[in-house]
Short mmCIF file of C-alpha atoms in Angstrom, two decimals:
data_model
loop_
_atom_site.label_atom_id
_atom_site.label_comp_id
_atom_site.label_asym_id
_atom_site.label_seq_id
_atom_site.Cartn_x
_atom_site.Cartn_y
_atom_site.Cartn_z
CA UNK A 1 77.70 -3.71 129.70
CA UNK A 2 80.23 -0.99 128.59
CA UNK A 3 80.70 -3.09 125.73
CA UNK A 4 77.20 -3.71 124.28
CA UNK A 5 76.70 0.15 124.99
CA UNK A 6 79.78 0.81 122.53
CA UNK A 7 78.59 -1.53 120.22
CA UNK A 8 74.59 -0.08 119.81
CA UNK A 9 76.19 3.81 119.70
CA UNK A 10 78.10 2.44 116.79
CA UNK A 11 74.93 0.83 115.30
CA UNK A 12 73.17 4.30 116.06
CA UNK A 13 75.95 5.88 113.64
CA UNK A 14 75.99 3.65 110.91
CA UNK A 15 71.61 3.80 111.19
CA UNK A 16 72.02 7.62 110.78
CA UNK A 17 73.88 7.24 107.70
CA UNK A 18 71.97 5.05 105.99
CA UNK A 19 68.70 7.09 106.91
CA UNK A 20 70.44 9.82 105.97
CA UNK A 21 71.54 9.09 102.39
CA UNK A 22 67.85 7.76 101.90
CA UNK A 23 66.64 11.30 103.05
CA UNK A 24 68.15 14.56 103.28
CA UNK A 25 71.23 13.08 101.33
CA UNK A 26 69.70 11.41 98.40
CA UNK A 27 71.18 11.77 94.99
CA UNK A 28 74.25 12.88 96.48
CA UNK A 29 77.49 11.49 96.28
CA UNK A 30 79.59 10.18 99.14
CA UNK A 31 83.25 10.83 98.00
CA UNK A 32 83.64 13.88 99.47
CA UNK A 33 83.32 12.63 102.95
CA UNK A 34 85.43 9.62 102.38
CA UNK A 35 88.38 11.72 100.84
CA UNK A 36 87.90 14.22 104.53
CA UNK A 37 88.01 10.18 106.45
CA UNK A 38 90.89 9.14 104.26
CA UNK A 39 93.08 12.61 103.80
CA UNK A 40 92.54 14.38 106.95
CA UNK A 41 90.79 13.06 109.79
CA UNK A 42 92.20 9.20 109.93
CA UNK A 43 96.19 10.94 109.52
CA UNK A 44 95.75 12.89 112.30
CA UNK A 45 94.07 10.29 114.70
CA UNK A 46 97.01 8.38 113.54
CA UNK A 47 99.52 11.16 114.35
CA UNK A 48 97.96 11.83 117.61
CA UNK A 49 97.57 8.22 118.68
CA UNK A 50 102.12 7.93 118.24
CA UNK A 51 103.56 11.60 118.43
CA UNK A 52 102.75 11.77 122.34
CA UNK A 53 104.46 8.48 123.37
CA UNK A 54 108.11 7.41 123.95
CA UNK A 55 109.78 4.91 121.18
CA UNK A 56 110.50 2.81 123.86
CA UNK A 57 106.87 1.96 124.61
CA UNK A 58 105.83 1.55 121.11
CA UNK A 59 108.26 -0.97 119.66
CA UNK A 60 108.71 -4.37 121.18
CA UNK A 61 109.68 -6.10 117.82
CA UNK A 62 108.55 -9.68 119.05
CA UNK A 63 105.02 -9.11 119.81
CA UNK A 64 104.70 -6.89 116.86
CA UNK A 65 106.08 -9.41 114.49
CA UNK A 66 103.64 -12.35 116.51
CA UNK A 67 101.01 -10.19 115.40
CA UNK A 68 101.41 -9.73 112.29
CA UNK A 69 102.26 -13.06 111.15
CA UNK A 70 98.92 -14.09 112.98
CA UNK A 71 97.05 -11.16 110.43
CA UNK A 72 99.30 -12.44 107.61
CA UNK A 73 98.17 -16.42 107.98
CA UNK A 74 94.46 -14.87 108.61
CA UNK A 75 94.50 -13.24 105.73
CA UNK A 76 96.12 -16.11 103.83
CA UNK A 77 92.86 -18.09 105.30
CA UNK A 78 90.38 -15.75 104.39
CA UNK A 79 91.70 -15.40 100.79
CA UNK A 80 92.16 -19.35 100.19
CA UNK A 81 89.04 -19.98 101.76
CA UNK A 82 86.55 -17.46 99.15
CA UNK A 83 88.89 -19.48 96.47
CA UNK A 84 87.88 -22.95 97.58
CA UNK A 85 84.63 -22.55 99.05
CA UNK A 86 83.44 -19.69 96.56
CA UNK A 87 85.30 -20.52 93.42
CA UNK A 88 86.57 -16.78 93.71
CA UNK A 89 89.10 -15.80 91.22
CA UNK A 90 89.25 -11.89 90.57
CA UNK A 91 92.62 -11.20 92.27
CA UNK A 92 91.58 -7.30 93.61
CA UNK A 93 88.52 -9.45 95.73
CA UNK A 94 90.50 -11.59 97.07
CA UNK A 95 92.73 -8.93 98.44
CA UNK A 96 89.90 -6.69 99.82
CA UNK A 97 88.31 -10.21 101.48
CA UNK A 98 91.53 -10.95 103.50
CA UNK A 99 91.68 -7.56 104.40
CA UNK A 100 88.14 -7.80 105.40
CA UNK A 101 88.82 -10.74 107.33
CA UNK A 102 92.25 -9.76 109.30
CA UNK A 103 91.61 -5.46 109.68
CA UNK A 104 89.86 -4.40 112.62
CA UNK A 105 87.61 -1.72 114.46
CA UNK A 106 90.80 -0.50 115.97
CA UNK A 107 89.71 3.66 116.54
CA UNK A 108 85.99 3.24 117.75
CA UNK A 109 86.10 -0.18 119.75
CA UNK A 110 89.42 -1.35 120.18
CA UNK A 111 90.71 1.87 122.19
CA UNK A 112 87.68 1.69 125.06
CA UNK A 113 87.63 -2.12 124.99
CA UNK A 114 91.25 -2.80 125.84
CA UNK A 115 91.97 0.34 127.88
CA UNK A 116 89.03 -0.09 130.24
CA UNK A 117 89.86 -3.57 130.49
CA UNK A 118 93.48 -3.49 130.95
CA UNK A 119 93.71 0.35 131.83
CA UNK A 120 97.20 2.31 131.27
CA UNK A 121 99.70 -0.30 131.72
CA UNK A 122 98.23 -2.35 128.17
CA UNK A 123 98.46 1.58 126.27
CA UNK A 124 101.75 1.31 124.52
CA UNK A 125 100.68 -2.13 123.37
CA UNK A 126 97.21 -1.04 121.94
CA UNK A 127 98.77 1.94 120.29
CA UNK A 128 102.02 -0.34 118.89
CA UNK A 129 99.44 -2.62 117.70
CA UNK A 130 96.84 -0.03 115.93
CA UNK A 131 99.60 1.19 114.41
CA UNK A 132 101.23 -1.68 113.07
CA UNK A 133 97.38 -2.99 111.71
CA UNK A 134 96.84 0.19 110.13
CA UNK A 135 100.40 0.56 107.78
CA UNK A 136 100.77 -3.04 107.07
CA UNK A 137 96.88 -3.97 106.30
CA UNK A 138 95.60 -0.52 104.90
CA UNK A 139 99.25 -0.25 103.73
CA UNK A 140 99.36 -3.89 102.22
CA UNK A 141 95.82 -3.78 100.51
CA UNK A 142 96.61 -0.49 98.89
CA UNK A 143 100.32 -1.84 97.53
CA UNK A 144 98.65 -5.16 96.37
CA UNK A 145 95.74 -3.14 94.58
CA UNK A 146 98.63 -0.98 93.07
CA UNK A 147 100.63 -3.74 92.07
CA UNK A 148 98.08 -5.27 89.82
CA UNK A 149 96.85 -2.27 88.36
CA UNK A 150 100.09 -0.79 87.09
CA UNK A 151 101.70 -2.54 84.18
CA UNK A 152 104.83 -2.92 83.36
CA UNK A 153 107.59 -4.42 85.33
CA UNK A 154 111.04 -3.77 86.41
CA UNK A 155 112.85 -1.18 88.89
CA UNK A 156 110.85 2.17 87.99
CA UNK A 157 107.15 0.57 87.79
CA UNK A 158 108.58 -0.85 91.24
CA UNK A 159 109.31 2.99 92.66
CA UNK A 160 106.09 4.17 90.91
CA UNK A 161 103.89 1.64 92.94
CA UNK A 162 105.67 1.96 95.82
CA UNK A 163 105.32 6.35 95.60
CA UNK A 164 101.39 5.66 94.86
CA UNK A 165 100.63 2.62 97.98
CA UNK A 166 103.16 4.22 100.46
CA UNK A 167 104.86 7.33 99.80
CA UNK A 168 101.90 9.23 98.98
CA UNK A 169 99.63 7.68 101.46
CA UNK A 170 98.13 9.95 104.41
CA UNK A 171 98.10 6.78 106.59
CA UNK A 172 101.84 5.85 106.26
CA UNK A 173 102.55 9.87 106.01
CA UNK A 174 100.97 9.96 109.05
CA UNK A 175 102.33 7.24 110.75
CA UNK A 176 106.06 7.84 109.44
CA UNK A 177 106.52 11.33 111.12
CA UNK A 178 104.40 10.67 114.16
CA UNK A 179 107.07 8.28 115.14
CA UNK A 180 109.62 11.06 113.56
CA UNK A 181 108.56 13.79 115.84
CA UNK A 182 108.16 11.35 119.04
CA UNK A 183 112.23 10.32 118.74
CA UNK A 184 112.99 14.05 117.89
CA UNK A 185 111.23 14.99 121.11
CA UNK A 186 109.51 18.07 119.01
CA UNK A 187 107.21 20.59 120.70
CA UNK A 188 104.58 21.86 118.36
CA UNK A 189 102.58 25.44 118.63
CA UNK A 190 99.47 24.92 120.26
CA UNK A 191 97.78 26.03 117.72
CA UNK A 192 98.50 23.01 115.83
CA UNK A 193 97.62 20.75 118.57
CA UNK A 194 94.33 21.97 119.18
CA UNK A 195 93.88 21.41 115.63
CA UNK A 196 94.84 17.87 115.63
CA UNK A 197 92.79 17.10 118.83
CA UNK A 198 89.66 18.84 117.10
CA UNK A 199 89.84 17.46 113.85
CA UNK A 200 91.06 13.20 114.60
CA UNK A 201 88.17 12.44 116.81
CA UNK A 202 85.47 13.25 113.84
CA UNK A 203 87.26 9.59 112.00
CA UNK A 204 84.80 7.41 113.65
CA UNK A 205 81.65 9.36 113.58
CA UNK A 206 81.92 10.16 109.78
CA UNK A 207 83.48 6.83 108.38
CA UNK A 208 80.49 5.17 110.24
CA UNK A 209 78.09 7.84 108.65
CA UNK A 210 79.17 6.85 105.51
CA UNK A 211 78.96 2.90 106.30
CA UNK A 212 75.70 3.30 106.83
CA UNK A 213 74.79 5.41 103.59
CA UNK A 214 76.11 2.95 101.63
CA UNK A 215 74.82 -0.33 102.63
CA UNK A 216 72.90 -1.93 99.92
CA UNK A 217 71.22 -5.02 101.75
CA UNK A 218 71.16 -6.74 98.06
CA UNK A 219 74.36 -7.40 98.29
CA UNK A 220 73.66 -9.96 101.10
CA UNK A 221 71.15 -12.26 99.08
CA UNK A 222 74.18 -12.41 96.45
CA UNK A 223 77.27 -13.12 98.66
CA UNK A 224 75.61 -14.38 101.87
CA UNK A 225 77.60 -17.40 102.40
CA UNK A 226 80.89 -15.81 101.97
CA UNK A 227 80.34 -12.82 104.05
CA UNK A 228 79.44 -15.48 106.78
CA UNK A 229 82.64 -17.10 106.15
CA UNK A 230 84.53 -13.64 106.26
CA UNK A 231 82.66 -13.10 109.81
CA UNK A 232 83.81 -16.35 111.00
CA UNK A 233 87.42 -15.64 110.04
CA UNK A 234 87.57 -12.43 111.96
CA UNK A 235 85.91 -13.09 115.04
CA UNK A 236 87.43 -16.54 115.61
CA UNK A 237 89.65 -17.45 113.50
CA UNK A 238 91.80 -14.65 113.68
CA UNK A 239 91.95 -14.30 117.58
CA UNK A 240 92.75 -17.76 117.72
CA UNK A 241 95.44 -17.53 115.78
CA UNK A 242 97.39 -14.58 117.55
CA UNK A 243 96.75 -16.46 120.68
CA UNK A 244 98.55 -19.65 119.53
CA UNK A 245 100.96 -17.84 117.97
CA UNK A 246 101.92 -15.66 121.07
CA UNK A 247 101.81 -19.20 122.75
CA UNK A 248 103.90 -21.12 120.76
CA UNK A 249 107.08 -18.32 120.62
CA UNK A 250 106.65 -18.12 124.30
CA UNK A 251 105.34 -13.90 124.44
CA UNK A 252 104.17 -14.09 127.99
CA UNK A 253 103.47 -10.37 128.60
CA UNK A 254 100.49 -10.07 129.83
CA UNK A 255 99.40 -6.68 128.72
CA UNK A 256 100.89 -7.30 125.05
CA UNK A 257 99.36 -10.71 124.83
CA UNK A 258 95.64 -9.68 125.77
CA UNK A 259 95.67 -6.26 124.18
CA UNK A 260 96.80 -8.31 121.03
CA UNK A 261 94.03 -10.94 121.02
CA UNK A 262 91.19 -8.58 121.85
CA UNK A 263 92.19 -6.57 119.40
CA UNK A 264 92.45 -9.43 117.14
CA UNK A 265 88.99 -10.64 118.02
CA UNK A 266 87.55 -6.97 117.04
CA UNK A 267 84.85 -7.00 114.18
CA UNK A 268 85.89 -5.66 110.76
CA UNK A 269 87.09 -1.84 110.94
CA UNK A 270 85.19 1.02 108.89
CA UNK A 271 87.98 1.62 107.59
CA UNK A 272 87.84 -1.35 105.31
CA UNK A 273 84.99 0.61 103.90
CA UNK A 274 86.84 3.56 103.18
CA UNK A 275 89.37 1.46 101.16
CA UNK A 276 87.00 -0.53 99.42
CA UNK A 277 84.90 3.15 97.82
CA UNK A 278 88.41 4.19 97.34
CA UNK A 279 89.65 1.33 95.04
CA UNK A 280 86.04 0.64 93.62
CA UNK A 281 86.30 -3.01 94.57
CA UNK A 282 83.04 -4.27 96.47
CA UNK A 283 82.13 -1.89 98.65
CA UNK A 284 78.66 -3.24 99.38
CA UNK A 285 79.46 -6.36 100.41
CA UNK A 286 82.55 -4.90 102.63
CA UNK A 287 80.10 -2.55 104.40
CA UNK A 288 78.01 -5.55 105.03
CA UNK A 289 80.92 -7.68 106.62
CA UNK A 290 81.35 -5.20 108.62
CA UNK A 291 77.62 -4.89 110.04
CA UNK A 292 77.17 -8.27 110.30
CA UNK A 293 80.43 -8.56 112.05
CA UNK A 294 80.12 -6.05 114.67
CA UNK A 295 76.67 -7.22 115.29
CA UNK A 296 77.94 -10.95 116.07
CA UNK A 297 80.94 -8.97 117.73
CA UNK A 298 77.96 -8.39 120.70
CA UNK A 299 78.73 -11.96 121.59
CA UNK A 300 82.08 -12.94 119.99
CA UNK A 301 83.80 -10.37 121.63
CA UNK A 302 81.88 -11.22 125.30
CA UNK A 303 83.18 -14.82 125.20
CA UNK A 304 87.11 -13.90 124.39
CA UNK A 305 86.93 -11.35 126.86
CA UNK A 306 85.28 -14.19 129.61
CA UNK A 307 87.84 -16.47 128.45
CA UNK A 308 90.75 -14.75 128.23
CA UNK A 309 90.10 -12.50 131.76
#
């Protein structure tokens, strides 16, 4: 029951945002609340979420690298799939599908999912885990995306992507000296941390605000097929994969292995959103994928979690 109830007060957000930008917000651009999600509140739920634990319960290479390879052949699925099945071909659509199809709702249902299911013992896992999704998929769309859009090649136009995807990214900023400042053992003013605490919790309620504002139901008549397909892939697809390959290199954790798959078996993340009006590259149809995905997510994510428990 928890679970549904997560599931409609996420609804309720994205249903106030797209009320809102049809009323009281009409005419009126939504970049300035995605560049608050993208520059200031998502870095500091990122810093928060790292920062306060030990190294030692963050990084169990193994699991982390099971994981990603199962996002990595995900993705590859998702990708070759729109290509076959879609006749797909623009190479920045392909990128934002697989990301679409492998990145999660990590901050909004992933964190009350696993942790009331598992409770304390599965934390470092579910943080190790958000963290890895978040630099390498966020991370990995936005160093693709760079990548085809610089020209040039060679050494420098190497650096100068790199500097733009990574280096200058609030999400691998963030990231980078959260796990700085939790192997230094640093104190910070108070100040500081009441700041942080105050301003990362307002990344789910606005990056679900602005979902909503910006779905365009069109975009469904157009690309209704594929966004099935990209639903599919993500609720199924890619759980199943993490599970076989945790299997198959022998991860028997328990903690790390479910915290991994229901994460896995999460709908798509807002966050995917927040890329895709950043980079300009279908943003319609990726706020669709991920309605339509959390909405079959009220029964997806009910069977893994009977299965796998």
């Amino acid at each position: 029951m928890a679970g549904i109830e997560t599931i409609l007060s996420l609804f309720f957000l994205i249903g106030l945002g797209y009320l809102g930008k049809r009323t009281v917000m009409a005419g009126h651009s939504l970049v300035p609340l995605n560049t608050f999600v993208y520059y200031f509140a998502v870095p500091a739920l990122l810093f928060n979420s790292v920062y306060k634990l030990s190294l030692d319960s963050l990084f169990q290479p193994y699991y982390l690298l099971a994981f990603l390879l199962a996002a990595a052949l995900t993705a590859l699925i998702a990708g070759v799939g729109c290509v076959v099945l879609f006749k797909e071909r623009d190479r920045e659509v392909l990128i934002f599908r697989a990301l679409n199809g492998t990145f999660s709702n990590y901050a909004y249902m992933g964190i009350p999912l696993v942790f009331g299911l598992l409770g304390e013992a599965a934390y470092g896992a579910m943080v190790s885990i958000i963290l890895l999704g978040n630099l390498f998929q966020i991370g990995g769309t936005q160093f693709l995306i760079e990548s085809h859009r610089q020209e040039g090649k060679g050494f420098k136009q190497f650096l100068a992507i790199l500097d733009k995807s990574l280096l200058r990214s609030p999400i691998f900023l963030a990231t980078f000296f959260g796990v700085l400042v939790s192997g230094l053992s640093l104190e910070f003013p108070t100040i500081i941390v009441d700041a942080l605490d105050m301003l990362a919790p307002a990344t789910v309620p606005v990056a679900l605000f602005c979902l909503g504002a910006s779905l365009e139901f069109k975009a469904l008549q157009q690309s209704k097929i594929e966004l099935v397909w990209l639903v599919v892939v993500k609720l199924f697809i890619h759980p199943l994969l993490t599970l076989a390959i945790f299997r198959m290199a022998g991860l028997t954790d328990h903690n790390w292995l479910l915290a991994a798959v229901f994460l896995a078996a999460l709908p798509t993340g807002a966050l995917a959103h927040v890329m895709a009006l950043r980079y300009d590259v279908k943003e319609k149809e990726t706020s669709l994928t991920v309605v339509l995905s959390t909405l079959a997510s009220i029964v997806s994510v009910s069977l893994w979690v009977g299965w796998m428990m």
